[in-house]
Short mmCIF file of C-alpha atoms in Angstrom, two decimals:
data_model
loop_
_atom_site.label_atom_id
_atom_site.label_comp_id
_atom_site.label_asym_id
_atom_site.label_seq_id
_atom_site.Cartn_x
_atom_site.Cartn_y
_atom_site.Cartn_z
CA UNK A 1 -12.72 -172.60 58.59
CA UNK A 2 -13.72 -176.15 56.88
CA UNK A 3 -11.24 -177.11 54.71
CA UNK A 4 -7.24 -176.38 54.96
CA UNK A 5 -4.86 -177.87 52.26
CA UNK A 6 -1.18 -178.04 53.06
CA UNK A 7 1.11 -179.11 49.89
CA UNK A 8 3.54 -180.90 51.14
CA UNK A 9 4.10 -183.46 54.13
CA UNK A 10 7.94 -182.48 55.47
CA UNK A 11 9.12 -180.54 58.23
CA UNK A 12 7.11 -177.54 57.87
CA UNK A 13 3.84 -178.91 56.28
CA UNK A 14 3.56 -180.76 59.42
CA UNK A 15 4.15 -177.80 61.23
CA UNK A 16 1.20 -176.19 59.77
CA UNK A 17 -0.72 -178.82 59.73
CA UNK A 18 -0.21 -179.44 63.16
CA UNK A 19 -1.25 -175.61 63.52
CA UNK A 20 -4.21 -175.66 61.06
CA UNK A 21 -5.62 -178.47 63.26
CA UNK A 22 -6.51 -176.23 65.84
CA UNK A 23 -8.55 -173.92 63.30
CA UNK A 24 -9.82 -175.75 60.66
CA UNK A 25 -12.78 -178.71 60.60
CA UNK A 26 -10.29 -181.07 58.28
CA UNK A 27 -7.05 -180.42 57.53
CA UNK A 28 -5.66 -182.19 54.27
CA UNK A 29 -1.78 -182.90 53.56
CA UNK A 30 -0.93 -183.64 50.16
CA UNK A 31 2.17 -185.19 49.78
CA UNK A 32 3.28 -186.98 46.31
CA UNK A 33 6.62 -188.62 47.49
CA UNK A 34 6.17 -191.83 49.38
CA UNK A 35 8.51 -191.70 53.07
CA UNK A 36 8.95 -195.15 53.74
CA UNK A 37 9.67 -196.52 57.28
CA UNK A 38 13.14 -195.49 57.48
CA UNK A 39 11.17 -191.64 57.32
CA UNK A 40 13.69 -191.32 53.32
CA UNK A 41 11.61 -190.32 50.54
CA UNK A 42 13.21 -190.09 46.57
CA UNK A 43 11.96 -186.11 46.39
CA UNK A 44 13.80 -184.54 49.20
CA UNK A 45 17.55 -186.03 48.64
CA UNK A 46 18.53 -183.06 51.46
CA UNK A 47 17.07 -185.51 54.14
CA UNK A 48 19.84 -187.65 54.31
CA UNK A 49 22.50 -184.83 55.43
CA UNK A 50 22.48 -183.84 59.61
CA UNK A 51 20.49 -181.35 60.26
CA UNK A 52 20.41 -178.77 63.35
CA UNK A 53 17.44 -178.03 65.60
CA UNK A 54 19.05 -175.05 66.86
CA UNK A 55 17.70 -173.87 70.90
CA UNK A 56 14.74 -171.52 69.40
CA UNK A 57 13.58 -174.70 67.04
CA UNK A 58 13.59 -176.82 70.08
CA UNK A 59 11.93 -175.25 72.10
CA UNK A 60 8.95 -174.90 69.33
CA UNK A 61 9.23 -178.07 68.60
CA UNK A 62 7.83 -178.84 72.58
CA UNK A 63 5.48 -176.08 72.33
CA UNK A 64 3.49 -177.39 69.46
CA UNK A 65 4.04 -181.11 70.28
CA UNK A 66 4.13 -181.78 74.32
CA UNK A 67 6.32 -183.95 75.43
CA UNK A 68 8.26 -184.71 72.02
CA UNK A 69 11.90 -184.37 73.61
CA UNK A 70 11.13 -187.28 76.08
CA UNK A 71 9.69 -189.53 73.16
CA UNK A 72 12.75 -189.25 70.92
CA UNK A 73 14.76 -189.43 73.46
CA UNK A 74 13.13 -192.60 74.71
CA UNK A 75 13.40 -194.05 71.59
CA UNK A 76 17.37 -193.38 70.46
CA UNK A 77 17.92 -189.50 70.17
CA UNK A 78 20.12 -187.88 72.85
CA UNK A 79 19.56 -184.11 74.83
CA UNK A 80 22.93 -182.66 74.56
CA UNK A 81 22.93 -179.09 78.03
CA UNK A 82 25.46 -177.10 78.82
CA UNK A 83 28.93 -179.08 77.90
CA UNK A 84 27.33 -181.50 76.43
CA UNK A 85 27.55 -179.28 73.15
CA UNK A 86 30.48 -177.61 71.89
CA UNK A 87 31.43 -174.75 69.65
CA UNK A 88 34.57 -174.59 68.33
CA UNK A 89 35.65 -171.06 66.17
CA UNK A 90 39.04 -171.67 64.21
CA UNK A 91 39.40 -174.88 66.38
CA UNK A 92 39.41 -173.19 69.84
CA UNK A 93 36.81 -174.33 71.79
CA UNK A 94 34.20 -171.16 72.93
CA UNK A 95 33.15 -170.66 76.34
CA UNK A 96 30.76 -172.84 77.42
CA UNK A 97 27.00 -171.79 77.36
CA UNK A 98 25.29 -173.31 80.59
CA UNK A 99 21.99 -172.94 79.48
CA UNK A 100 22.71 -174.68 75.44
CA UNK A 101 20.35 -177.42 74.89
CA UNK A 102 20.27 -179.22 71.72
CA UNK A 103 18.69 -182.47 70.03
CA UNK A 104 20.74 -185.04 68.94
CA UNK A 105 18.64 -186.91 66.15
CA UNK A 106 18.57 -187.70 62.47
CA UNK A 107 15.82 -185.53 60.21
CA UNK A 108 13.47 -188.57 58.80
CA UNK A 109 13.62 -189.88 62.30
CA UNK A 110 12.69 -186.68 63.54
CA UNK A 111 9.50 -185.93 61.08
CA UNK A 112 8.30 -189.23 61.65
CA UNK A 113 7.90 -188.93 64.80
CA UNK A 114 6.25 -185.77 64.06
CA UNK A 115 4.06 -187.26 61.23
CA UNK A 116 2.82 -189.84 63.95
CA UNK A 117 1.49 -187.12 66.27
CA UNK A 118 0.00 -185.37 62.97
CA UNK A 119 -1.38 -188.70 62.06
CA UNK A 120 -3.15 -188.87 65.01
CA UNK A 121 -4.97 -185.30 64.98
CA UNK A 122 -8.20 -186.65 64.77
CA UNK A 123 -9.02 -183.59 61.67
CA UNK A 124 -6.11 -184.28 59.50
CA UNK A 125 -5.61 -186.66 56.88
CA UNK A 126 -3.12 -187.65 54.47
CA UNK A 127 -3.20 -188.10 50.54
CA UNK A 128 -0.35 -189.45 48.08
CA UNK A 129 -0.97 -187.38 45.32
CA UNK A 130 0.73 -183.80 43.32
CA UNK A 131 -0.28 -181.05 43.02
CA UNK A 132 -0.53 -179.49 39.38
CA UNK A 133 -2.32 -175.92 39.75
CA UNK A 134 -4.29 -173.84 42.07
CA UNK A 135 -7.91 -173.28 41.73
CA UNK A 136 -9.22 -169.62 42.11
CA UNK A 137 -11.78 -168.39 42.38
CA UNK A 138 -13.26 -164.16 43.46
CA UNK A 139 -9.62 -163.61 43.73
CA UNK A 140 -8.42 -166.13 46.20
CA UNK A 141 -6.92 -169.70 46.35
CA UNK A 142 -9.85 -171.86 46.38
CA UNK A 143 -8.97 -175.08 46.00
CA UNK A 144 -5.52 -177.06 44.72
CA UNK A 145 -6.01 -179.68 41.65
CA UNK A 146 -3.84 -182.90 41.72
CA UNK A 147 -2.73 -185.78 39.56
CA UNK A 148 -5.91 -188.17 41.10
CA UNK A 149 -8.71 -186.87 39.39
CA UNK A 150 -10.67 -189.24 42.08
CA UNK A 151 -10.30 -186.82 45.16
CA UNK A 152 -12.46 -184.12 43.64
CA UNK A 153 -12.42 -182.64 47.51
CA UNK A 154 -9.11 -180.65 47.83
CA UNK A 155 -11.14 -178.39 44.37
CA UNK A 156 -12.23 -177.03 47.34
CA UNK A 157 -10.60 -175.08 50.54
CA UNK A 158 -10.58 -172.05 52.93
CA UNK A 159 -6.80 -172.07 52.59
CA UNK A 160 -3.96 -173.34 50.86
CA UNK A 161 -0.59 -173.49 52.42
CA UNK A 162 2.36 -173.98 50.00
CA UNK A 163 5.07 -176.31 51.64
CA UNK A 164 6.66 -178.03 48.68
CA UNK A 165 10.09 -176.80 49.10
CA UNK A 166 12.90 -175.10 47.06
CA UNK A 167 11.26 -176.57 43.68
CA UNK A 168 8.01 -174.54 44.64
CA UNK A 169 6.21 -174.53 41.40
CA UNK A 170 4.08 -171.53 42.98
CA UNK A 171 4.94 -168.47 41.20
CA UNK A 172 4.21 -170.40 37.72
CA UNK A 173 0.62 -171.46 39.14
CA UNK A 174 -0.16 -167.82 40.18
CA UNK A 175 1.54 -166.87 36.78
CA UNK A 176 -0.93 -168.80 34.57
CA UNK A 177 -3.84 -167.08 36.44
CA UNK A 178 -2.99 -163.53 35.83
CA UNK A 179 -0.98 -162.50 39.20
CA UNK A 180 2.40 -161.77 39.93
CA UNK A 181 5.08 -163.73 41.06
CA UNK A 182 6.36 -162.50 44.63
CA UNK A 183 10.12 -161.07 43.94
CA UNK A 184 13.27 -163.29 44.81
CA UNK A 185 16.05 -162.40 46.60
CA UNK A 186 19.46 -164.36 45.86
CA UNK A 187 22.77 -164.68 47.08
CA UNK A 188 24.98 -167.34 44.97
CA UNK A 189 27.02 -169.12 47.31
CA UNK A 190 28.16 -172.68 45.81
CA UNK A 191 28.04 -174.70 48.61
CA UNK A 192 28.55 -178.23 49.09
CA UNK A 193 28.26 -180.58 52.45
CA UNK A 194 28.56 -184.22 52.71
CA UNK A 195 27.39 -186.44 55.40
CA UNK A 196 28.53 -190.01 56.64
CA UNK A 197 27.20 -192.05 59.87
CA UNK A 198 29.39 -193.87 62.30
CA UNK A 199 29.34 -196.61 64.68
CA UNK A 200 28.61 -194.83 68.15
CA UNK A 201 30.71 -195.87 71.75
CA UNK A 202 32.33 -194.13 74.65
CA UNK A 203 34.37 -192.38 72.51
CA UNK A 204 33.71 -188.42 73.29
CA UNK A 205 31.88 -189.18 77.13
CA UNK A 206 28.87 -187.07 76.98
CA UNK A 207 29.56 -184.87 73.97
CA UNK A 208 26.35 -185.32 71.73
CA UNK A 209 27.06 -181.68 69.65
CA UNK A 210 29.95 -180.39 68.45
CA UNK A 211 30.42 -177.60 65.97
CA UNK A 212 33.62 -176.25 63.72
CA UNK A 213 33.23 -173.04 62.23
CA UNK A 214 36.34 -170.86 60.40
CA UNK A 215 36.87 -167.46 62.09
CA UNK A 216 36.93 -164.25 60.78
CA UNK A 217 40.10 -164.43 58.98
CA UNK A 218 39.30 -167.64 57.22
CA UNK A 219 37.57 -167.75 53.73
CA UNK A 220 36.75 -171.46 51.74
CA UNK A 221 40.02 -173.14 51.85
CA UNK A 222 40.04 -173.44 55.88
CA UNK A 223 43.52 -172.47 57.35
CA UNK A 224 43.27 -173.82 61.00
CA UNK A 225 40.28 -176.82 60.80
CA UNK A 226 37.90 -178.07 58.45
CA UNK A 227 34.58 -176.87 58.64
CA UNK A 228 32.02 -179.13 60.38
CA UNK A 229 29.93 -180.62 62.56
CA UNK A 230 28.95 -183.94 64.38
CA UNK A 231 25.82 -185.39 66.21
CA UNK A 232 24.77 -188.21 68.45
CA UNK A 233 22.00 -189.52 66.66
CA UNK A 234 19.30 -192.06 67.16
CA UNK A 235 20.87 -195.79 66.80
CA UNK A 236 23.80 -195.69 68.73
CA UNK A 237 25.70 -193.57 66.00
CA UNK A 238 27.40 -190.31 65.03
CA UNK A 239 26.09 -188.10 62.34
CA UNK A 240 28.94 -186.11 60.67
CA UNK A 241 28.68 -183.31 58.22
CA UNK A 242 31.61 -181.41 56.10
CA UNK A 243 31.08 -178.13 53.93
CA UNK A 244 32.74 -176.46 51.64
CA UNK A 245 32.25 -174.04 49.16
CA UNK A 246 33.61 -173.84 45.23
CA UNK A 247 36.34 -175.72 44.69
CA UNK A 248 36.17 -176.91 48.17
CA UNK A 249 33.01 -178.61 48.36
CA UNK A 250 33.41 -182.45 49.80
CA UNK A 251 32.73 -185.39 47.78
CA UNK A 252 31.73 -189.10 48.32
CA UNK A 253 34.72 -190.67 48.54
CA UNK A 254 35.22 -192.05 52.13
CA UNK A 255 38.89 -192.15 52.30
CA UNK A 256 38.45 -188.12 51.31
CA UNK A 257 36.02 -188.12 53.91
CA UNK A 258 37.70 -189.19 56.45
CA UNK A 259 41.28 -187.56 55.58
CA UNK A 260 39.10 -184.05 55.65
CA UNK A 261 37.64 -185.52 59.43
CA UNK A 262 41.43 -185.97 60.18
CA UNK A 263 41.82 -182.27 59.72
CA UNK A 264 39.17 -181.09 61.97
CA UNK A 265 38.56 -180.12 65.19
CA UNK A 266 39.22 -182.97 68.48
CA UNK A 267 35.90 -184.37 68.31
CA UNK A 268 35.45 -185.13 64.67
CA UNK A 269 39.25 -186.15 64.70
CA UNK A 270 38.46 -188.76 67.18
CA UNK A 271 35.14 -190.24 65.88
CA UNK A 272 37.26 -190.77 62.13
CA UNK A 273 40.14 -192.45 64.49
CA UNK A 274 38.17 -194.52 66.77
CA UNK A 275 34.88 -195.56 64.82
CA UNK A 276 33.96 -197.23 61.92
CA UNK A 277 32.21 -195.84 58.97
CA UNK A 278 28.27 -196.92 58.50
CA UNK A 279 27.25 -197.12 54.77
CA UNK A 280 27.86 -194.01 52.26
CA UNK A 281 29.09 -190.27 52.42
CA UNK A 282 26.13 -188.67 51.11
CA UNK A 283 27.18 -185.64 48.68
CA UNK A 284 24.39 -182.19 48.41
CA UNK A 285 25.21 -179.45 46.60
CA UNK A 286 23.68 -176.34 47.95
CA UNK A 287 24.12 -173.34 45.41
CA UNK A 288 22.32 -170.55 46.70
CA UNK A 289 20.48 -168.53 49.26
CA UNK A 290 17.23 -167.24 48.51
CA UNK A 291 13.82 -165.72 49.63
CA UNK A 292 10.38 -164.94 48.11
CA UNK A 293 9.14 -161.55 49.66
CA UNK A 294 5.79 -161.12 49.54
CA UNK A 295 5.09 -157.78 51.08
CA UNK A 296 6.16 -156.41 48.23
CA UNK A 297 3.30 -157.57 45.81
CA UNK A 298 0.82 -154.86 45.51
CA UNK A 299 -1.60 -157.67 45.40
CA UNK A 300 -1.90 -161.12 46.41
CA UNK A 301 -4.41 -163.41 46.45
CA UNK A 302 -6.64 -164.49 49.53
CA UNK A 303 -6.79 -167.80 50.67
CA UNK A 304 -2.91 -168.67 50.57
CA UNK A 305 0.06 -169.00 52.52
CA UNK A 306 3.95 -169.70 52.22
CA UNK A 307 6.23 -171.54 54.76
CA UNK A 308 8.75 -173.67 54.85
CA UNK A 309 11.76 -173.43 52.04
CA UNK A 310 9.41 -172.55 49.56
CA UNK A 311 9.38 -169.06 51.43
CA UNK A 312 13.18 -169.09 51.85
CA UNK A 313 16.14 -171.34 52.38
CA UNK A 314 19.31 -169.79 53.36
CA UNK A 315 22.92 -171.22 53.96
CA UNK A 316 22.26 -174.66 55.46
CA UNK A 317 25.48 -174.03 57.54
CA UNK A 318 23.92 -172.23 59.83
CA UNK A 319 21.72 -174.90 60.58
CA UNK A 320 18.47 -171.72 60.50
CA UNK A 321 16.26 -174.42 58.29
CA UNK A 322 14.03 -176.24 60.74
CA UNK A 323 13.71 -173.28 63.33
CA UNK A 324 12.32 -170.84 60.81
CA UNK A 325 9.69 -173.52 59.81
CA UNK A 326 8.34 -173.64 63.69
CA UNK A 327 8.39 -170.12 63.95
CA UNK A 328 6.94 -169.53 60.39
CA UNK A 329 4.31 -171.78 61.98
CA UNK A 330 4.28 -169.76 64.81
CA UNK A 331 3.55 -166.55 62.51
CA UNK A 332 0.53 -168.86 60.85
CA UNK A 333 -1.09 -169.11 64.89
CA UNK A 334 -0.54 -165.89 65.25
CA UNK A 335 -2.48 -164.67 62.42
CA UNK A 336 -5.36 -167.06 62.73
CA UNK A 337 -5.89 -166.04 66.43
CA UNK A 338 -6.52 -162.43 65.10
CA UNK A 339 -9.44 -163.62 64.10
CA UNK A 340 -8.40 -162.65 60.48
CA UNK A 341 -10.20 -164.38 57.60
CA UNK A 342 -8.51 -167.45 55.61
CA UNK A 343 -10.55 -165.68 52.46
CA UNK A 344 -8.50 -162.19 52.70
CA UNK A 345 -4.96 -162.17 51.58
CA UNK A 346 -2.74 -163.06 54.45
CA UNK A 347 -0.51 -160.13 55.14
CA UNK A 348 0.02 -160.25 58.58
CA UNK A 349 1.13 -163.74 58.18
CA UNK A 350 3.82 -162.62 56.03
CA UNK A 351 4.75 -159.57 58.16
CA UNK A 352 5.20 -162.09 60.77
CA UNK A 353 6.86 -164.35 59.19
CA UNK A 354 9.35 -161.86 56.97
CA UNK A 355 10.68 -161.15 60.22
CA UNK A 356 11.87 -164.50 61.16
CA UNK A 357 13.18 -165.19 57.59
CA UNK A 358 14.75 -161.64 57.47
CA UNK A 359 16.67 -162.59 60.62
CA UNK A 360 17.85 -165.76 59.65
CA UNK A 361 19.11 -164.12 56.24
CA UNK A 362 20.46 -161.30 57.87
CA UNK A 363 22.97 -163.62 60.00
CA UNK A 364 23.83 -166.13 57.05
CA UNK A 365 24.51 -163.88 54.46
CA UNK A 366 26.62 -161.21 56.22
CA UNK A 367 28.95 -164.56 56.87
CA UNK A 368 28.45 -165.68 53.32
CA UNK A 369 29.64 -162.25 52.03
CA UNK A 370 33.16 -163.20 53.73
CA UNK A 371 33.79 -165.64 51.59
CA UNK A 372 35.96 -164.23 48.40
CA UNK A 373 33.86 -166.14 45.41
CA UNK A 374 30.17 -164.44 46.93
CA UNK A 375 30.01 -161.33 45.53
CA UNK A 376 27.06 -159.91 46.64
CA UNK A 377 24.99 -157.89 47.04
CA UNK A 378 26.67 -156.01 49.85
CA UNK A 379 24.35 -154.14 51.88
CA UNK A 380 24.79 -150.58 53.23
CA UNK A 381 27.26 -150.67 56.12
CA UNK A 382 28.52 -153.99 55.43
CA UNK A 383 32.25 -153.71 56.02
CA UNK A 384 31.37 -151.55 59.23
CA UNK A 385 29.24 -154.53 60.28
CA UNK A 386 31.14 -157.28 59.42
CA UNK A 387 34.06 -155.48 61.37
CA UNK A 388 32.13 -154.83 64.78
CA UNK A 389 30.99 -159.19 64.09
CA UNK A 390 34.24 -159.98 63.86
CA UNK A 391 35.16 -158.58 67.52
CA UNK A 392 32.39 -159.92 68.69
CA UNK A 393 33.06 -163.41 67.49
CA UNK A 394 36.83 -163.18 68.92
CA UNK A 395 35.33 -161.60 72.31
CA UNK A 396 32.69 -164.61 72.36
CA UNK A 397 35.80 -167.70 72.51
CA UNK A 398 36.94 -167.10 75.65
CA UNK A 399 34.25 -165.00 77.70
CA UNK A 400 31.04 -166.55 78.43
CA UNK A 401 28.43 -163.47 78.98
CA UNK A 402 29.40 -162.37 75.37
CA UNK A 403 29.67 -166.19 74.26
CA UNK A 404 25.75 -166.42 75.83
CA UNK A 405 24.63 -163.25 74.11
CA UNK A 406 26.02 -164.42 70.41
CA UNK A 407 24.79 -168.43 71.17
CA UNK A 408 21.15 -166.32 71.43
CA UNK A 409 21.64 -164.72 67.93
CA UNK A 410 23.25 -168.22 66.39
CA UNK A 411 20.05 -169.86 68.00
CA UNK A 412 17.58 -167.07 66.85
CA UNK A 413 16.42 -166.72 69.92
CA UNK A 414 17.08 -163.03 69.82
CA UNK A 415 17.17 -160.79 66.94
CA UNK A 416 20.10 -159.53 65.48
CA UNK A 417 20.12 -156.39 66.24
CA UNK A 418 20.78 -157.69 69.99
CA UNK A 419 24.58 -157.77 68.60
CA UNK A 420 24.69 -154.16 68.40
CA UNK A 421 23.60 -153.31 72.45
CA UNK A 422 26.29 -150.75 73.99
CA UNK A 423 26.76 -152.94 77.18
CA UNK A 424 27.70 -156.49 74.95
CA UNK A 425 30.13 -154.31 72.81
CA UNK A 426 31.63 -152.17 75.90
CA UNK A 427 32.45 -155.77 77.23
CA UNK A 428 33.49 -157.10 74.21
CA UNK A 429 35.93 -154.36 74.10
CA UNK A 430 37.23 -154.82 77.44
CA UNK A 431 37.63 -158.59 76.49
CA UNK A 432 39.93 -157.84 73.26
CA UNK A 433 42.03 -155.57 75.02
CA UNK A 434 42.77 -157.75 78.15
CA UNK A 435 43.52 -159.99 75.39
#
């Protein structure tokens, strides 16, 4: 193809962009906020609060830029194997995972690096401009109009690739040329998270993840440990995170910040004991789950594609954000390599990456529907489901081989459905009644 326009220049723009360079002549990334050098921008406040790169995200992350791990980690992040990362499940500590690996590192000092490398694609090039409509044309994205009428160019594409995020203004663009926006899925959840930094020493030895998650008998006001999590980050500090849902949610005040740290698990309890606070707690309310399904338009136009949260963004708890944006990219390769034209609507792309998302929201709501203020919708078999979970997530704290099989789910690198194999649940079983 010639021309490829990407809307949108965060995680998952660069992740197709990064893609679309190995298809396209030029590759164009339109991005209207402007990330200083600090990688902060004023349109995507979410940037500020930790986020995970679970093991699947990771390891796409090295796939589609070799070599990656060793740069960030050269430059401040830290590789957290094995020990080095801890779960904790109604603060007991889960058996350790040998084979865990996880990135220690802030998110804007994450996609800069990864806007360097895209920088440096020798077909892709960046414009500070927004996006205000679509242009179609023989009933397929053509082009993309923006606020500078000077760059007359991006009137014209082989593909558009909507990456703008949660505040997607997609489905009104498609509106206001006769075709139908794709149907939502929703889940109101009310969740809010807060993160603060910290000063960084010897204080936890090698730790650089640790996780606090209720178990199954816990709903939003946590009866053994706040929920949470903490990071070695880039900069010789700790990135912590609380959540809470409703009436729960976290707010800036640091003293309530750190009185809420006080009540977590070891880790956390230390860092609020032994370090000193850096700057602000950072409030973000997240109030629901949701997903654009595409596959179930009887028609779609050619020419366009959907990644990133502007496809879906589910339960940031679960840390699923930046992993389905690699393998959403993934999906994107996938597709191209078929040979399939960027003209014709791009249902395989979707297929593919429907899948992914479908996984990830499969996971995160099932847990969300625990929580007494969601209230659905419950799916078929739910109670059976979340029952047979349950076990498994008691079975998982003390044994590793079922610990090993869950951490694959949790880092979506397995499907769900891997949960439900006779051999995991016979030695589940076994587990819970030795117990």
């Amino acid at each position: 193809m010639r021309r490829a326009v990407v809307m949108g220049g965060s995680y998952a723009g660069l992740f197709a962009a990064r893609v679309l360079g190995d298809f396209a002549e030029e590759v164009v990334v339109v991005e209207p906020d402007a990330i200083g050098g600090d990688g902060l921008g004023r349109r995507t406040p979410q940037r500020r609060q930790l986020h995970a790169l679970l093991s699947m995200g990771h390891r796409r992350l090295e796939g589609w830029f070799p070599g990656i791990t060793d740069e960030l980690v050269r430059d401040g992040a830290r590789l957290g194997e094995g020990e080095d990362v801890r779960f904790y499940v109604d603060g007991r500590l889960k058996a350790p995972v040998p084979e865990a690996r996880m990135l220690g590192a802030t998110r804007p000092f994450l996609e800069g690096r990864l806007r360097r490398r895209v920088e440096l694609l020798g077909n892709v090039r960046f414009v500070r401009a927004e996006v205000t409509d679509l242009v179609l044309r023989g009933g397929r994205v053509a082009g993309v109009v923006t606020d500078d009428p000077a760059d007359d160019g991006l009137r014209d594409a082989d593909l558009v690739v909507d990456a703008t995020g949660r505040s997607s203004r997609l489905g009104e663009w498609l509106g206001r040329h006769g075709w139908d926006e794709a149907p939502v899925d929703r889940m109101r959840i009310d969740l809010g998270y807060a993160t603060a930094s910290f000063h960084r020493g010897d204080e936890l030895g090698g730790t650089v993840i640790a996780h606090s998650s209720p178990g199954p008998a816990s709903d939003y006001q946590p009866k053994v440990t706040e929920p949470g999590a903490l990071a070695a980050v880039e900069g010789d500090r700790w990135s912590v995170v609380l959540a809470g849902y409703a009436d729960h949610r976290p707010g800036p005040d640091p003293e309530e910040f750190l009185r809420r740290m006080r009540r977590c698990v070891a880790p956390i309890r230390t860092v609020a004991e032994a370090s000193t606070m850096i700057g602000d707690v950072v409030t973000y309310r997240f109030v629901e789950s949701r997903r654009r399904v595409h596959s179930r338009l009887r028609r779609f136009p050619g020419g366009l594609v959907v990644t990133g949260d502007a496809l879906a963004s589910v339960n940031p708890v679960y840390g699923q954000g930046l992993t389905l944006a690699a393998l959403e990219a993934d999906a994107l390769a996938a597709h191209l390599r078929t040979g399939a034209g960027p003209h014709a609507p791009a249902l395989g792309y979707f297929r593919r990456a429907e899948a992914a998302v479908d996984a990830a929201w499969q996971l995160s709501t099932a847990a969300d529907l625990a929580q007494p203020h969601v209230t659905g919708p419950y799916p078929r078999g739910y109670r059976a489901r979340k029952w047979v979970a349950d076990r498994l997530t008691e079975a998982s704290v003390t044994d590793p081989a079922v610990n090993a099989a869950y951490m694959r789910v949790v880092h979506m690198e397995a499907p769900p459905t891997a949960l439900t194999d006779p051999r995991l649940l016979a030695r589940a079983a076994r587990v819970l009644l030795r117990g």
